Tab-separated table of C-alpha atoms in Angstrom:
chain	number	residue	atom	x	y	z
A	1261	UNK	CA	5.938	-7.243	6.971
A	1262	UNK	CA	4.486	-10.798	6.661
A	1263	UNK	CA	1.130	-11.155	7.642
A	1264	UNK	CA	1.180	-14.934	8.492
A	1265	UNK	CA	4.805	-16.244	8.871
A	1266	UNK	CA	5.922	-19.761	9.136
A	1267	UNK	CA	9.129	-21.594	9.429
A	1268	UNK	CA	11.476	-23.121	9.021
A	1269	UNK	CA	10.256	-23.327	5.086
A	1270	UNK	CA	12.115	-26.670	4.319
A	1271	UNK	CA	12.712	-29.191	7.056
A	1272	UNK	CA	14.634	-32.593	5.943
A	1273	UNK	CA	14.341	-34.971	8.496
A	1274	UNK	CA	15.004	-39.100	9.329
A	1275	UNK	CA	12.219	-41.184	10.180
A	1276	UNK	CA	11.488	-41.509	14.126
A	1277	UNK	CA	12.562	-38.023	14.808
A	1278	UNK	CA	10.459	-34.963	16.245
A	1279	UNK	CA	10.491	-31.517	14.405
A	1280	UNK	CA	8.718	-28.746	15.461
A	1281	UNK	CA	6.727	-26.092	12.894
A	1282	UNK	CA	6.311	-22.283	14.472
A	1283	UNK	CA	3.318	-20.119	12.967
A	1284	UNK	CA	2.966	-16.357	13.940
A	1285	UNK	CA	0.046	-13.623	12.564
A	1286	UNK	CA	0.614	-10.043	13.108
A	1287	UNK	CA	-3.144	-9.094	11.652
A	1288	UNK	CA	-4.981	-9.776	14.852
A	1289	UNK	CA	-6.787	-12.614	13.764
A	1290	UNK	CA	-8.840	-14.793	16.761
A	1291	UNK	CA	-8.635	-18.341	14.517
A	1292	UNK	CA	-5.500	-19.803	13.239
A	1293	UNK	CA	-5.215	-23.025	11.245
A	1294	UNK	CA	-2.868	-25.802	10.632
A	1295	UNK	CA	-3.598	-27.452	7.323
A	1296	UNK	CA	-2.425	-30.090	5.076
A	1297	UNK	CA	-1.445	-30.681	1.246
A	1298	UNK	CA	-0.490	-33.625	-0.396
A	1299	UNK	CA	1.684	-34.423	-3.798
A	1300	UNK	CA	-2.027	-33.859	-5.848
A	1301	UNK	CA	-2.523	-30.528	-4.148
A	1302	UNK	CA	-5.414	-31.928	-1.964
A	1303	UNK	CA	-6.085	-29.742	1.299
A	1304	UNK	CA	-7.073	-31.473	4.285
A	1305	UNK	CA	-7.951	-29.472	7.818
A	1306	UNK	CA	-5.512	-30.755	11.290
A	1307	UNK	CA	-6.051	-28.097	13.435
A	1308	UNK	CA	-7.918	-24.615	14.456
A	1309	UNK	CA	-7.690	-22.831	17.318
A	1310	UNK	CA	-9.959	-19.650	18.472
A	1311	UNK	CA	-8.234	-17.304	20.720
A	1312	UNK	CA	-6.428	-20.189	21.918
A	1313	UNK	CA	-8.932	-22.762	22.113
A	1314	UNK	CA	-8.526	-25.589	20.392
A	1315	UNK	CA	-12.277	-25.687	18.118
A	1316	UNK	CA	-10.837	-28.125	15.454
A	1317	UNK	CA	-9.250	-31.302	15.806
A	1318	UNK	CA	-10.051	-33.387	12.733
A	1319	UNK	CA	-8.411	-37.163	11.922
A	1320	UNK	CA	-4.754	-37.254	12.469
A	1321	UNK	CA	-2.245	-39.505	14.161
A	1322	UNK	CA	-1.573	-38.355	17.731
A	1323	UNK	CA	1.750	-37.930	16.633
A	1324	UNK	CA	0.511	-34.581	15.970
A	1325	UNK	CA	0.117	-32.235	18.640
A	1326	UNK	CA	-0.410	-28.174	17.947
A	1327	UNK	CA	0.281	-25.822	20.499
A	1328	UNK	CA	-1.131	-22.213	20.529
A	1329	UNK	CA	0.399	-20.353	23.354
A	1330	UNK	CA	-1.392	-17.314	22.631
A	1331	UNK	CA	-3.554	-15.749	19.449
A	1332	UNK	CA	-1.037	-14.831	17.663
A	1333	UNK	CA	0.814	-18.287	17.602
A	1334	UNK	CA	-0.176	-21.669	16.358
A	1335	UNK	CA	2.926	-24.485	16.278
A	1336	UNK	CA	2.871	-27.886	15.440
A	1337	UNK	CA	4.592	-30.498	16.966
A	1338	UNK	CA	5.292	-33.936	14.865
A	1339	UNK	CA	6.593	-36.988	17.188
A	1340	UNK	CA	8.017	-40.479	15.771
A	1341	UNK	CA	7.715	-38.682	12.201
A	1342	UNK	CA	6.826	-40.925	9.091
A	1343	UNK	CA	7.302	-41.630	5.288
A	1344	UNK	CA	4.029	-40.785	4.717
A	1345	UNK	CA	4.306	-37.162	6.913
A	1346	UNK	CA	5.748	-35.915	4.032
A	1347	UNK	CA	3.500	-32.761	2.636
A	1348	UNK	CA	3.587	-29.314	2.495
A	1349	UNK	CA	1.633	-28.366	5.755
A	1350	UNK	CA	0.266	-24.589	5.881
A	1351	UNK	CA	-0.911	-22.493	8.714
A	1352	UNK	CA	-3.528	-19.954	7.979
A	1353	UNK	CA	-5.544	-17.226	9.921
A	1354	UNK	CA	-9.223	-15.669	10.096
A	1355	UNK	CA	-11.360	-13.153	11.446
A	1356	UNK	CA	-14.355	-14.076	11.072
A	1357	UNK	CA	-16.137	-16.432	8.470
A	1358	UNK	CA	-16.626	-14.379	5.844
A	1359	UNK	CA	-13.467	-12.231	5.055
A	1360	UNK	CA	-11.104	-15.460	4.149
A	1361	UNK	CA	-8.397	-16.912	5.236
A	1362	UNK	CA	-4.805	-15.409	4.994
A	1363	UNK	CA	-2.212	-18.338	4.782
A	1364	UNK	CA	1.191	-18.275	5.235
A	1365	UNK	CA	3.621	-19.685	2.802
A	1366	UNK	CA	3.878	-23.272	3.542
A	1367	UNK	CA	7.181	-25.614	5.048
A	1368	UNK	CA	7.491	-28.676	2.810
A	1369	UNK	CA	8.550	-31.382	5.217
A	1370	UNK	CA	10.263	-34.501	3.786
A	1371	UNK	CA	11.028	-37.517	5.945
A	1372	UNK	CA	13.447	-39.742	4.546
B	1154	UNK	CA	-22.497	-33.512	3.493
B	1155	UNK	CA	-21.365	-30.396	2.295
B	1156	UNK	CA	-18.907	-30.419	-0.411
B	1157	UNK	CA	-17.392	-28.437	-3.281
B	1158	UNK	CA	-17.004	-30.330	-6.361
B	1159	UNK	CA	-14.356	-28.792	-9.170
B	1160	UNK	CA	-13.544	-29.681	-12.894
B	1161	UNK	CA	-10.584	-31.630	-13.158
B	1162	UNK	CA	-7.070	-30.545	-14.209
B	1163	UNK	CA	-5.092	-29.707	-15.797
B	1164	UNK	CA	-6.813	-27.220	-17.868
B	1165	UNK	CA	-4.173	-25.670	-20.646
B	1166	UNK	CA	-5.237	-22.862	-22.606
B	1167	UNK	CA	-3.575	-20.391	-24.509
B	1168	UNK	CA	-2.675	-16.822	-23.953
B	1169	UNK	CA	-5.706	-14.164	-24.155
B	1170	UNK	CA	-7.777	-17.364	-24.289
B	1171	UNK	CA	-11.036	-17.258	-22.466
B	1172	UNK	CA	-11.317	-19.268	-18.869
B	1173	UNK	CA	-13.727	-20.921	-17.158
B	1174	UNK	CA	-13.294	-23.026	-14.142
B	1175	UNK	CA	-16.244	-25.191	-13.257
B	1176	UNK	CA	-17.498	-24.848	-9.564
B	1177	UNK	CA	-20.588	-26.427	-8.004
B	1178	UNK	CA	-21.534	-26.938	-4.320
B	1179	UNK	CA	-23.683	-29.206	-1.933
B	1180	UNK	CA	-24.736	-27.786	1.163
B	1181	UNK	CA	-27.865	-27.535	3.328
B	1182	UNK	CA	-27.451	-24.135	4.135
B	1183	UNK	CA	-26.452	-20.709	2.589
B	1184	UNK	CA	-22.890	-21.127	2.543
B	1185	UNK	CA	-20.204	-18.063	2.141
B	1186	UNK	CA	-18.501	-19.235	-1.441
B	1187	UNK	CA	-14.663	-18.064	-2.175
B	1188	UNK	CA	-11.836	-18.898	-5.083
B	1189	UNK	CA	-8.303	-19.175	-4.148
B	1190	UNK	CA	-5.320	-19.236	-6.160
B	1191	UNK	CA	-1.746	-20.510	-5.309
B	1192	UNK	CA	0.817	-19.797	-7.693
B	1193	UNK	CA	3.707	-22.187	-7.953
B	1194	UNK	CA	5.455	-22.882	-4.273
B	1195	UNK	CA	3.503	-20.211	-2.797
B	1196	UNK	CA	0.480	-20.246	-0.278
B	1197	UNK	CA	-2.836	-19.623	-0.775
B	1198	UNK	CA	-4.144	-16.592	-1.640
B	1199	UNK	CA	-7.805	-15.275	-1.770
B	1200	UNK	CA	-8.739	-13.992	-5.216
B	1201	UNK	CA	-12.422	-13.293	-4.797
B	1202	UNK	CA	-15.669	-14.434	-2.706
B	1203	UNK	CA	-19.421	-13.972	-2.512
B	1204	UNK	CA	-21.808	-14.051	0.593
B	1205	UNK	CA	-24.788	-14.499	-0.582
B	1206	UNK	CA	-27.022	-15.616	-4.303
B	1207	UNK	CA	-26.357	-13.424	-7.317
B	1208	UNK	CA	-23.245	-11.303	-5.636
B	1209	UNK	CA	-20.641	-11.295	-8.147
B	1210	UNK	CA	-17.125	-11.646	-6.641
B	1211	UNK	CA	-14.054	-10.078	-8.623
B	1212	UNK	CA	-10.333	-8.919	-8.807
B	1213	UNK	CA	-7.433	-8.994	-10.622
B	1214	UNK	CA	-9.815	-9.644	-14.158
B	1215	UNK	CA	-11.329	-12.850	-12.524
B	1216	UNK	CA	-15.168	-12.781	-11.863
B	1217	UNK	CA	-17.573	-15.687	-9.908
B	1218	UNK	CA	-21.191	-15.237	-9.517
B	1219	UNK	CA	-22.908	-17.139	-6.813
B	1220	UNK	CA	-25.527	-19.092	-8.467
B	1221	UNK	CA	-28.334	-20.550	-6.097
B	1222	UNK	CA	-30.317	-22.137	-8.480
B	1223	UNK	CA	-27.632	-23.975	-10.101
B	1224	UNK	CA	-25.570	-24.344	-6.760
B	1225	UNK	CA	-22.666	-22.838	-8.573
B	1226	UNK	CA	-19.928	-20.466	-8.518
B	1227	UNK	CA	-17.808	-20.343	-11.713
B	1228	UNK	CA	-14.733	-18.699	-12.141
B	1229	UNK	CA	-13.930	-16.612	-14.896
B	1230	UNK	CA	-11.592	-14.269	-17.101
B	1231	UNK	CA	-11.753	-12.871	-20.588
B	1232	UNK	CA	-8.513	-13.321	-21.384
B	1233	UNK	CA	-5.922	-15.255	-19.452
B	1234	UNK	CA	-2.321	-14.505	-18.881
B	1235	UNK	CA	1.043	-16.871	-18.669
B	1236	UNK	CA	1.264	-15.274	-14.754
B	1237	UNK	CA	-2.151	-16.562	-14.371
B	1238	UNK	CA	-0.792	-20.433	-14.317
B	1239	UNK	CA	-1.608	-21.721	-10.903
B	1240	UNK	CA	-4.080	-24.234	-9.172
B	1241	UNK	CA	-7.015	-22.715	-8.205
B	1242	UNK	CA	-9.341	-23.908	-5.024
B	1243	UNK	CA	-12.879	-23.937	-4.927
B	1244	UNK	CA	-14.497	-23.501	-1.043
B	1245	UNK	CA	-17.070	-22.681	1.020
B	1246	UNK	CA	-18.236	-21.941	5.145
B	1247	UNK	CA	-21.002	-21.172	7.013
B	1248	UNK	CA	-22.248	-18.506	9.392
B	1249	UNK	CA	-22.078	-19.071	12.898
B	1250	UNK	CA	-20.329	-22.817	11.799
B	1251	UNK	CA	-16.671	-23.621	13.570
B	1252	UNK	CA	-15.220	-21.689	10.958
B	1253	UNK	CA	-13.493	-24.252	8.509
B	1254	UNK	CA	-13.280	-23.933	4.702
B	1255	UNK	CA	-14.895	-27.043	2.929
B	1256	UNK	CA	-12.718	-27.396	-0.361
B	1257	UNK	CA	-12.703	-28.250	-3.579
B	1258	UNK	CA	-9.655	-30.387	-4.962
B	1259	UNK	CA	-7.992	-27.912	-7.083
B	1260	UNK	CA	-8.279	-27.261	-10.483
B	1261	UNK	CA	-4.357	-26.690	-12.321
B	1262	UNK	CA	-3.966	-23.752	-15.199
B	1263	UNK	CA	-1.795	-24.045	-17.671
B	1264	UNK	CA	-0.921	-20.645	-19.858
B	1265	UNK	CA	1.032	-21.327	-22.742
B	1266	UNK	CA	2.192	-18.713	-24.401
């Protein structure tokens, strides 16, 4: 049973379009996170959300909207998608500070 | 700021080698202090952590001991393994913060065998 599942896990998509990424925990975790990693590995915070509320919302186009309609989900919307939108974005989950994050396995999104 | 500052990759060593991976941190406070590993098109996984100075964090062979005095947190293993070829991250939080991870850039290990 996956702990934090996301999907699809490869999206191929045109310039200008939207494309939707879904992220689901089953270990009860109150924070979820949307996160980004570029060609040189580099990891760089989007979103987090605590029990729904949005407590993160670092530096990125507006093109990017997440949605969390309840704990256990965190999606991420991408509008008028980009060239440079192409990463491998993860979503990831805590309870509390100290016990680490559990991420899920990443969708590597190429816009062409 | 706070930040987490790693060696650079890639580091390539040889099987049953000895590793260590550099790790040193700025931060004002007493930060929480964690090494994760992702192995090739995988997520991240946590591979060991440390609350507070001198704990020791280990598993799966690796050790990291929080180091106040030298703001550090090295990671390392006695003798390395081809399946231990990965990137490993570097990161810290704080108690009672907004709960995000400050990282470190990655460090790439190369096994050969």
């Amino acid at each position: 049973d996956t702990a934090v599942s996301q999907t699809p896990k490869y999206l191929v998509t045109q310039m200008g379009n939207d494309k939707s990424i879904k992220c689901e925990q089953n270990l009860g975790h109150d924070t979820m996170y949307w996160y980004k990693q570029d060609s040189k590995k580099f990891l760089k915070i989007m979103f987090s959300y605590n029990n729904k509320e949005l407590i993160i919302n670092e530096t990125v186009p507006n093109r990017f909207s997440p949605k969390s309609p309840d704990k256990a989900h965190l999606n991420l919307h991408i509008n008028s998608l980009e060239l440079g939108d192409s990463a491998v974005y993860f979503c990831a989950s805590s309870v509390g500070q100290t016990y680490g994050y559990t991420f899920g396995s990443g969708t590597r999104l190429t816009v062409v | 700021g706070d930040s987490v500052t790693q060696m650079e990759g890639p580091v390539t060593l040889s099987e049953e080698a000895f590793l260590t991976i550099n790790c040193t941190y700025t931060a004002t406070g007493y930060p929480s202090l964690f090494w994760y590993v992702q192995y090739p098109g995988e997520g991240l996984q946590l591979l060991l952590k440390a609350t507070k100075a001198d704990d020791k964090g280990s598993n799966k062979g690796f050790e990291a001991t929080y180091r106040k005095e030298t703001t550090s947190f090295h990671l390392e293993k006695g003798s390395v393994q081809v399946s231990d070829s990965a990137v490993y991250f570097c990161a810290l939080t704080f108690q009672g913060g907004n709960y995000q991870l400050i990282w470190g850039a990655g460090t790439k290990l190369i096994i050969k065998p």
